[in-house]
Short mmCIF file of C-alpha atoms in Angstrom, two decimals:
data_model
loop_
_atom_site.label_atom_id
_atom_site.label_comp_id
_atom_site.label_asym_id
_atom_site.label_seq_id
_atom_site.Cartn_x
_atom_site.Cartn_y
_atom_site.Cartn_z
CA MET F 1 9.38 -49.08 2.95
CA ARG F 2 11.76 -48.10 0.34
CA ALA F 3 10.46 -45.97 -2.41
CA SER F 4 11.21 -47.22 -6.01
CA PRO F 5 13.33 -44.40 -8.44
CA THR F 6 10.29 -43.92 -10.30
CA THR F 7 8.16 -42.87 -7.34
CA ALA F 8 10.97 -41.16 -6.18
CA LEU F 9 10.88 -39.21 -9.44
CA LEU F 10 7.27 -38.56 -9.64
CA MET F 11 7.43 -37.23 -5.87
CA LEU F 12 10.45 -34.88 -7.14
CA ALA F 13 8.51 -33.48 -9.97
CA VAL F 14 5.41 -32.98 -8.00
CA ALA F 15 7.20 -31.23 -5.35
CA LEU F 16 8.86 -29.02 -8.17
CA SER F 17 6.01 -27.92 -10.04
CA ALA F 18 3.82 -27.51 -6.68
CA GLY F 19 6.47 -25.18 -5.85
CA ALA F 20 5.82 -22.72 -8.61
CA CYS F 21 2.06 -22.70 -7.77
CA ARG F 22 0.77 -19.00 -7.00
CA GLN F 23 -0.57 -19.62 -3.50
CA ASP F 24 -2.18 -17.52 -1.03
CA MET F 25 0.63 -15.75 0.16
CA HIS F 26 1.25 -14.12 -3.29
CA ASP F 27 -2.38 -12.18 -2.82
CA GLN F 28 -2.84 -11.56 0.82
CA PRO F 29 -6.15 -10.38 2.02
CA ARG F 30 -4.92 -6.88 2.28
CA TYR F 31 -5.53 -3.99 -0.46
CA GLU F 32 -2.49 -2.44 -2.45
CA PRO F 33 -2.51 1.34 -3.23
CA LEU F 34 -5.36 2.14 -5.93
CA GLU F 35 -6.48 -1.62 -5.91
CA ALA F 36 -10.12 -2.26 -6.80
CA SER F 37 -12.38 -3.48 -4.15
CA SER F 38 -16.15 -5.06 -4.49
CA PHE F 39 -17.12 -3.86 -0.79
CA PHE F 40 -17.63 -0.06 -1.56
CA ASP F 41 -19.93 1.15 -4.08
CA ASN F 42 -17.70 3.13 -6.33
CA GLY F 43 -15.27 -0.03 -6.53
CA MET F 44 -12.40 1.61 -4.77
CA SER F 45 -10.52 0.46 -1.79
CA SER F 46 -9.20 3.89 -1.17
CA ARG F 47 -11.64 6.12 0.50
CA PRO F 48 -12.15 9.95 -0.85
CA LEU F 49 -11.27 12.54 1.81
CA VAL F 50 -14.00 14.02 3.81
CA GLU F 51 -14.97 17.40 2.73
CA GLY F 52 -12.80 20.14 4.34
CA THR F 53 -9.84 17.50 4.96
CA VAL F 54 -6.54 19.13 5.62
CA ALA F 55 -3.28 17.86 5.45
CA ARG F 56 -1.54 17.44 8.73
CA GLU F 57 0.98 19.64 8.14
CA MET F 58 -0.78 22.21 6.91
CA PRO F 59 -1.71 25.42 9.37
CA ILE F 60 -4.80 26.45 10.46
CA GLU F 61 -4.37 30.25 9.12
CA LYS F 62 -3.66 30.85 5.65
CA THR F 63 -0.06 31.98 5.39
CA ALA F 64 1.53 33.51 2.29
CA PHE F 65 3.05 29.86 1.87
CA TYR F 66 -0.23 28.55 1.11
CA THR F 67 -2.09 31.21 -0.78
CA GLY F 68 0.64 33.26 -2.55
CA ARG F 69 -1.11 36.34 -1.07
CA THR F 70 -0.37 39.06 1.87
CA PRO F 71 -2.82 39.57 4.89
CA ASN F 72 -4.53 42.32 2.94
CA ASP F 73 -5.06 40.07 -0.22
CA GLU F 74 -2.57 41.44 -2.59
CA PHE F 75 -0.03 38.92 -4.36
CA VAL F 76 3.21 38.65 -2.50
CA THR F 77 6.27 40.12 -4.41
CA GLU F 78 8.83 37.88 -2.59
CA LEU F 79 9.39 34.52 -2.08
CA PRO F 80 8.36 33.09 1.46
CA MET F 81 11.35 31.25 1.67
CA PRO F 82 15.12 32.07 1.05
CA LEU F 83 16.26 31.78 -2.56
CA ASP F 84 19.23 29.60 -3.58
CA ARG F 85 20.87 27.78 -6.10
CA GLU F 86 19.20 24.28 -4.82
CA LEU F 87 15.62 26.18 -5.09
CA LEU F 88 16.11 27.10 -8.44
CA ASP F 89 17.86 23.59 -9.71
CA ARG F 90 14.30 22.34 -8.20
CA GLY F 91 12.14 24.76 -9.90
CA ARG F 92 14.07 23.72 -13.22
CA THR F 93 13.29 20.30 -13.08
CA ARG F 94 9.62 20.78 -11.67
CA PHE F 95 9.27 23.23 -14.48
CA ASN F 96 10.49 20.83 -17.22
CA ALA F 97 8.23 18.13 -16.23
CA PHE F 98 4.96 19.87 -15.38
CA CYS F 99 5.03 23.47 -17.33
CA SER F 100 7.05 22.85 -20.47
CA PRO F 101 4.78 20.78 -22.33
CA CYS F 102 2.53 23.54 -23.01
CA HIS F 103 4.75 26.52 -21.99
CA GLY F 104 8.00 25.43 -23.77
CA GLN F 105 11.11 25.07 -22.18
CA THR F 106 12.03 28.88 -22.15
CA GLY F 107 8.29 30.03 -21.19
CA ASP F 108 7.53 31.49 -24.88
CA GLY F 109 4.17 29.24 -24.95
CA LEU F 110 5.16 27.08 -27.55
CA GLY F 111 5.33 23.74 -25.97
CA MET F 112 4.51 20.48 -28.11
CA ILE F 113 1.21 20.23 -26.80
CA VAL F 114 0.17 23.71 -27.75
CA ARG F 115 2.13 22.74 -31.43
CA ARG F 116 -0.59 19.47 -31.28
CA GLY F 117 -3.65 22.06 -30.86
CA PHE F 118 -3.88 22.96 -27.20
CA LYS F 119 -4.73 26.97 -26.45
CA GLN F 120 -1.64 28.85 -26.89
CA PRO F 121 -0.97 30.77 -23.64
CA THR F 122 0.74 34.08 -23.32
CA SER F 123 4.56 34.22 -23.17
CA PHE F 124 6.05 34.71 -19.84
CA HIS F 125 8.05 37.12 -21.21
CA ASP F 126 4.98 39.32 -22.21
CA GLN F 127 5.60 42.69 -20.60
CA ARG F 128 2.21 42.15 -18.59
CA LEU F 129 3.50 38.88 -16.93
CA ARG F 130 7.14 40.24 -16.25
CA GLU F 131 5.43 42.64 -14.21
CA SER F 132 3.37 40.27 -12.28
CA PRO F 133 4.51 39.78 -8.63
CA VAL F 134 5.64 35.91 -8.13
CA GLY F 135 2.66 35.25 -6.03
CA TYR F 136 0.09 35.50 -8.92
CA PHE F 137 2.26 32.68 -10.68
CA PHE F 138 1.74 30.61 -7.44
CA HIS F 139 -1.82 31.57 -7.53
CA VAL F 140 -2.31 30.33 -11.37
CA MET F 141 -0.49 26.97 -10.57
CA SER F 142 -2.88 26.58 -7.33
CA ASN F 143 -6.15 27.38 -8.90
CA GLY F 144 -5.77 27.25 -12.65
CA PHE F 145 -6.30 30.04 -15.22
CA GLY F 146 -8.76 29.86 -18.10
CA GLN F 147 -8.37 26.77 -19.91
CA MET F 148 -5.33 25.71 -17.75
CA SER F 149 -5.99 23.42 -15.08
CA SER F 150 -4.84 23.47 -11.36
CA TYR F 151 -1.43 21.90 -10.97
CA ALA F 152 -2.31 21.48 -6.84
CA SER F 153 -2.98 18.04 -6.90
CA GLN F 154 0.46 17.26 -8.91
CA VAL F 155 2.84 19.82 -7.56
CA PRO F 156 3.02 20.47 -3.71
CA PRO F 157 3.40 23.98 -2.39
CA GLN F 158 7.09 24.16 -1.97
CA ASP F 159 7.81 22.74 -5.56
CA ARG F 160 5.10 25.52 -6.91
CA TRP F 161 7.42 28.01 -5.15
CA ALA F 162 10.38 26.65 -6.80
CA ILE F 163 8.80 26.75 -9.97
CA ALA F 164 7.68 30.44 -9.47
CA ALA F 165 11.30 31.41 -8.64
CA TYR F 166 12.47 29.66 -11.77
CA ILE F 167 10.08 31.50 -14.23
CA SER F 168 11.48 34.55 -12.56
CA ALA F 169 15.03 33.55 -13.56
CA LEU F 170 13.92 32.79 -17.10
CA GLN F 171 12.32 36.20 -17.29
CA LEU F 172 15.33 37.82 -16.12
CA SER F 173 17.43 35.51 -18.59
CA HIS F 174 15.53 36.94 -21.66
CA ASN F 175 15.67 40.52 -20.43
CA ILE F 176 19.25 41.43 -19.72
CA PRO F 177 20.67 44.60 -21.30
CA VAL F 178 23.60 43.72 -23.54
CA ASP F 179 25.84 45.95 -21.93
CA ARG F 180 25.67 44.30 -18.52
CA LEU F 181 27.10 41.12 -20.09
CA SER F 182 30.70 40.24 -20.24
CA ALA F 183 32.68 40.40 -23.50
CA GLU F 184 33.03 36.66 -23.20
CA GLU F 185 29.28 36.07 -22.84
CA ARG F 186 28.20 38.69 -25.61
CA GLN F 187 30.41 36.42 -27.67
CA GLN F 188 28.91 33.32 -26.47
CA LEU F 189 25.29 35.22 -27.39
CA ASP F 190 26.34 36.21 -31.10
CA ASP F 191 27.44 32.54 -31.67
CA SER F 192 24.27 31.07 -30.03
CA ILE F 193 22.12 33.59 -32.28
CA VAL F 194 24.01 32.47 -35.50
CA GLY F 195 23.74 28.92 -34.41
CA SER F 196 19.86 29.02 -33.80
CA ALA F 197 19.21 31.10 -36.96
CA GLU F 198 20.63 28.07 -38.57
CA ALA F 199 19.01 25.44 -36.76
CA HIS F 200 15.53 26.87 -36.67
CA PRO F 201 15.23 29.25 -39.91
CA ARG F 202 11.88 30.42 -38.77
CA ALA F 203 13.43 31.98 -35.79
CA GLY F 204 15.28 34.76 -37.81
CA GLU F 205 12.49 35.83 -39.29
CA GLU F 206 10.79 37.06 -36.32
CA MET V 1 18.18 -74.20 -16.03
CA SER V 2 19.35 -71.36 -18.36
CA GLN V 3 20.77 -68.24 -17.15
CA ILE V 4 18.06 -65.40 -16.51
CA PHE V 5 20.86 -62.54 -16.97
CA LYS V 6 22.56 -62.54 -20.13
CA PRO V 7 25.72 -60.73 -20.48
CA SER V 8 23.90 -58.14 -22.35
CA THR V 9 21.87 -57.23 -19.40
CA ASN V 10 24.70 -55.55 -18.12
CA THR V 11 24.31 -53.13 -20.77
CA LEU V 12 20.50 -52.78 -20.21
CA ALA V 13 21.08 -52.22 -16.59
CA ARG V 14 23.59 -49.24 -17.16
CA VAL V 15 21.43 -47.78 -19.78
CA THR V 16 18.39 -47.79 -17.51
CA LEU V 17 20.68 -46.52 -14.71
CA PHE V 18 22.23 -43.52 -16.59
CA GLY V 19 18.88 -43.09 -18.39
CA ALA V 20 17.14 -42.59 -15.04
CA LEU V 21 19.67 -40.11 -13.89
CA PHE V 22 19.52 -38.35 -17.43
CA PHE V 23 15.78 -38.07 -17.01
CA ALA V 24 15.89 -36.99 -13.71
CA LEU V 25 18.23 -34.14 -14.75
CA VAL V 26 16.50 -33.22 -17.75
CA SER V 27 13.22 -32.98 -15.94
CA VAL V 28 14.83 -30.45 -13.19
CA TRP V 29 16.10 -28.51 -16.19
CA ILE V 30 12.90 -28.01 -17.86
CA LEU V 31 11.10 -27.05 -14.52
CA VAL V 32 13.49 -24.75 -13.73
CA SER V 33 13.46 -23.28 -17.16
CA LEU V 34 9.70 -23.18 -17.01
CA ASN V 35 9.82 -21.02 -13.89
CA ARG V 36 12.13 -18.70 -15.52
CA SER V 37 10.19 -18.57 -18.74
CA ALA V 38 8.28 -15.37 -19.94
CA TYR V 39 5.27 -17.57 -19.74
CA ALA V 40 5.72 -18.08 -15.89
CA THR V 41 6.97 -14.52 -15.15
CA ARG V 42 4.12 -13.08 -17.17
CA GLN V 43 6.62 -10.72 -18.92
CA THR V 44 6.07 -9.28 -22.53
CA ILE V 45 2.12 -10.06 -22.02
CA VAL V 46 0.32 -6.93 -23.29
CA ARG V 47 -3.10 -6.76 -21.04
CA MET V 48 -6.30 -5.25 -22.22
CA GLN V 49 -6.70 -1.89 -20.83
CA PRO V 50 -10.05 0.18 -20.87
CA VAL V 51 -8.35 3.12 -22.92
CA PRO V 52 -5.61 2.14 -25.40
CA PHE V 53 -3.08 4.29 -23.79
CA SER V 54 0.27 4.75 -25.45
CA HIS V 55 3.47 5.82 -23.64
CA ASP V 56 5.16 5.87 -26.59
CA HIS V 57 3.08 8.78 -27.81
CA HIS V 58 2.87 10.87 -24.76
CA THR V 59 6.49 10.69 -23.50
CA GLU V 60 8.59 9.85 -26.82
CA ALA V 61 6.70 12.26 -29.03
CA MET V 62 5.36 14.73 -26.74
CA GLY V 63 8.46 14.81 -24.24
CA ILE V 64 6.16 14.57 -21.12
CA SER V 65 8.09 13.52 -18.35
CA CYS V 66 7.23 10.35 -16.30
CA LEU V 67 7.04 12.59 -13.11
CA TYR V 68 3.80 14.37 -14.77
CA CYS V 69 1.62 11.46 -14.52
CA HIS V 70 3.51 9.42 -12.18
CA THR V 71 4.04 11.96 -9.39
CA SER V 72 4.69 9.93 -6.19
CA ALA V 73 7.45 7.59 -7.39
CA GLU V 74 10.19 10.07 -6.18
CA ASP V 75 8.59 10.12 -2.51
CA SER V 76 6.42 7.07 -1.78
CA ALA V 77 6.57 3.44 -2.16
CA PHE V 78 4.14 3.39 -4.62
CA ALA V 79 4.75 4.94 -8.11
CA GLY V 80 1.13 5.42 -8.75
CA VAL V 81 -1.38 5.71 -11.86
CA PRO V 82 -2.48 9.24 -12.86
CA PRO V 83 -5.83 10.04 -11.89
CA THR V 84 -8.57 10.87 -14.84
CA ALA V 85 -8.12 15.02 -13.82
CA THR V 86 -4.45 14.59 -15.14
CA CYS V 87 -5.36 13.07 -18.61
CA MET V 88 -8.28 15.80 -18.51
CA ASN V 89 -5.56 18.95 -18.28
CA CYS V 90 -4.58 18.24 -22.08
CA HIS V 91 -7.74 16.01 -23.41
CA LYS V 92 -10.47 18.49 -22.54
CA LEU V 93 -8.98 20.58 -25.33
CA ILE V 94 -7.08 17.75 -27.40
CA TRP V 95 -8.97 14.81 -29.12
CA ASN V 96 -11.61 15.90 -26.89
CA ASP V 97 -14.47 14.12 -29.59
CA SER V 98 -12.04 11.09 -30.00
CA PRO V 99 -14.16 7.90 -29.30
CA MET V 100 -11.03 6.22 -27.97
CA LEU V 101 -10.98 8.53 -25.15
CA GLU V 102 -14.96 8.20 -24.29
CA PRO V 103 -13.96 6.10 -21.20
CA VAL V 104 -11.89 9.00 -19.71
CA ARG V 105 -14.60 11.49 -20.36
CA ALA V 106 -17.02 9.21 -18.81
CA SER V 107 -14.97 8.70 -15.74
CA PHE V 108 -14.52 12.74 -15.39
CA ARG V 109 -18.18 13.14 -15.83
CA SER V 110 -19.13 10.36 -13.22
CA GLY V 111 -16.33 10.47 -10.82
CA GLU V 112 -15.76 6.75 -11.14
CA PRO V 113 -11.82 5.95 -11.70
CA ILE V 114 -10.70 4.04 -14.75
CA GLN V 115 -9.96 0.56 -13.98
CA TRP V 116 -6.47 0.12 -15.35
CA ALA V 117 -5.30 -3.75 -15.58
CA ARG V 118 -2.30 -3.78 -13.19
CA VAL V 119 0.99 -4.97 -15.12
CA HIS V 120 3.58 -5.32 -12.55
CA ASP V 121 2.80 -7.06 -9.44
CA LEU V 122 5.08 -8.40 -6.91
CA PRO V 123 3.65 -11.19 -4.69
CA ASP V 124 2.45 -9.56 -1.59
CA PHE V 125 5.02 -11.10 0.62
CA VAL V 126 7.72 -8.94 -1.00
CA TYR V 127 8.47 -5.23 0.07
CA PHE V 128 9.17 -3.12 -2.61
CA ASN V 129 9.71 0.79 -2.55
CA HIS V 130 10.03 3.33 -5.21
CA SER V 131 11.27 6.08 -3.50
CA ILE V 132 14.66 4.68 -2.28
CA HIS V 133 15.70 3.29 -5.62
CA ILE V 134 14.96 7.03 -7.02
CA ALA V 135 16.86 8.58 -4.40
CA LYS V 136 20.28 6.20 -4.77
CA GLY V 137 20.15 6.66 -8.70
CA VAL V 138 18.38 3.66 -10.07
CA GLY V 139 16.64 5.18 -13.43
CA CYS V 140 13.41 3.96 -14.26
CA VAL V 141 14.51 2.62 -17.51
CA THR V 142 16.72 0.04 -15.34
CA CYS V 143 13.43 -1.74 -14.05
CA HIS V 144 10.91 -0.98 -16.62
CA GLY V 145 12.90 -1.04 -20.10
CA ARG V 146 12.30 1.48 -22.87
CA VAL V 147 8.72 2.57 -21.93
CA ASP V 148 9.07 5.59 -24.12
CA LYS V 149 9.02 2.58 -26.98
CA MET V 150 6.09 0.74 -25.81
CA PRO V 151 2.75 1.78 -27.68
CA LEU V 152 1.15 -0.64 -24.89
CA MET V 153 2.91 -1.16 -21.40
CA LYS V 154 4.52 -4.73 -20.77
CA GLN V 155 6.71 -5.97 -18.01
CA ALA V 156 10.58 -5.93 -19.20
CA VAL V 157 11.96 -7.43 -16.56
CA SER V 158 11.18 -11.00 -14.74
CA LEU V 159 10.68 -9.46 -11.26
CA GLN V 160 11.98 -12.55 -9.74
CA MET V 161 14.20 -12.46 -6.59
CA GLU V 162 17.20 -13.11 -8.74
CA TRP V 163 16.58 -10.47 -10.77
CA CYS V 164 16.54 -7.96 -7.68
CA LEU V 165 19.55 -9.46 -6.07
CA GLU V 166 21.85 -9.38 -9.19
CA CYS V 167 21.60 -5.50 -8.65
CA HIS V 168 21.33 -5.54 -4.68
CA ARG V 169 24.77 -7.66 -4.92
CA ALA V 170 26.35 -5.02 -7.18
CA PRO V 171 24.61 -1.93 -7.40
CA GLN V 172 27.46 0.04 -8.93
CA ASP V 173 26.71 -1.72 -12.19
CA PHE V 174 23.57 0.02 -12.54
CA VAL V 175 23.41 3.15 -10.62
CA ARG V 176 23.37 6.78 -12.62
CA PRO V 177 23.34 10.37 -11.51
CA ARG V 178 19.91 11.57 -9.85
CA SER V 179 19.89 13.81 -12.84
CA GLU V 180 19.46 11.38 -15.27
CA ILE V 181 16.50 8.95 -13.48
CA TYR V 182 13.79 9.70 -15.90
CA ASN V 183 16.26 9.62 -19.26
CA MET V 184 15.27 6.69 -21.06
CA GLU V 185 18.36 7.11 -23.48
CA TRP V 186 21.14 8.14 -21.13
CA GLU V 187 24.09 5.69 -21.04
CA ALA V 188 27.29 5.74 -19.10
CA GLU V 189 30.44 6.13 -20.80
CA ASP V 190 32.30 4.32 -18.08
CA GLN V 191 30.17 2.64 -15.69
CA ALA V 192 32.72 1.26 -13.55
CA ALA V 193 34.56 4.66 -12.76
CA LEU V 194 31.02 6.54 -12.58
CA GLY V 195 29.66 3.67 -10.42
CA ALA V 196 32.18 3.67 -7.92
CA LYS V 197 32.00 7.45 -7.36
CA LEU V 198 28.07 7.29 -7.16
CA VAL V 199 28.21 4.72 -4.38
CA GLU V 200 30.80 6.83 -2.69
CA GLN V 201 28.60 9.92 -3.05
CA TYR V 202 25.15 8.66 -2.49
CA ASP V 203 26.52 6.15 0.27
CA ILE V 204 25.04 3.25 -1.59
CA GLN V 205 24.94 -0.06 -0.14
CA SER V 206 24.58 -3.53 -1.01
CA MET V 207 21.41 -4.76 0.72
CA MET V 208 21.35 -8.78 0.68
CA SER V 209 19.67 -9.47 3.88
CA CYS V 210 16.36 -11.29 3.76
CA SER V 211 14.40 -8.84 5.68
CA VAL V 212 15.03 -6.16 3.46
CA CYS V 213 12.58 -7.72 1.07
CA HIS V 214 10.80 -9.90 3.26
CA ARG V 215 9.38 -8.08 6.57
#
């Protein structure tokens, strides 16, 4: 039997349009991350962690790396890892993403969210915070502080230390005696102060 | 007996033949363009969300990085949508009596997640992974468009296979330095030179085998 041209065309059209149909392979009987489920009571396919669950890489004993504290419960004053350029760079990107919305890029506590009405935190360049040990910053990020929530679920421990290291660098950068700068750097500083006073007239008044 | 086929039938036969061919080609063309149309790819459709969350307000106006909410994009296959607790970091103090945010507060009180409608969804037979793309220098904006200008989320590209392949065939035309991944405004001054350098530096390969995406 030979198909007439019309039948052939019709078959072609059916084949082409059937090819565009969504079929079972598009939506297979498995869950994607965060997909809703009608099986469980709360509608989530991902199950909540059993209370007391620890991550596989977490040690049983509480080291300074996870608590920011020494064995006799004081905040550590040194980073539990070597400080290098890479750690500071990492800290800078994480600080700018997670902290600067409120604490500001320089740590002055005047971030965008604060300008929109969030409680204003103390500047990191305040005397009290300049003298706080690095473990204190790790502790605040891990457990929250007053109106600030914990960032433990958003920032893993390694990155929290990187941020703490970067905050120390920020504090240092704001408190270098002028006579420790080279002549060139002093010139740059003068230029930038003039520049920023022009850009933000209010800065000059303070 | 008179002739059944007059000379004019020759023309008719030709017209029918070419007409049929023309009709076939046009219907193929219509089907192909229908398949690629925004209608079929569900591009630009804005879905109803339980909370009218605006990327425009949060990223462009407030300067919040994508990373603040989509924390797992860098090191997992799935970029993830933030839990209610992330919204409450700010919204426990800001706009905390706005009726628009009531579903967020209700979810925080009850522990029931907000049910966001999914916007991007590849078929289940395609394997996709965010972390490799971020690690090799493909920016969010390359695949998701100007999210910072979207009051409501929509899909900016077709997500069809040809779209993936266009880049996999020549990644040097699209990659950027890792430091600019989240930057929505960045543009290369000289993509040809930069692309060649980055391909070398990040060891970027052109991955065209079917089993890369269909595994």
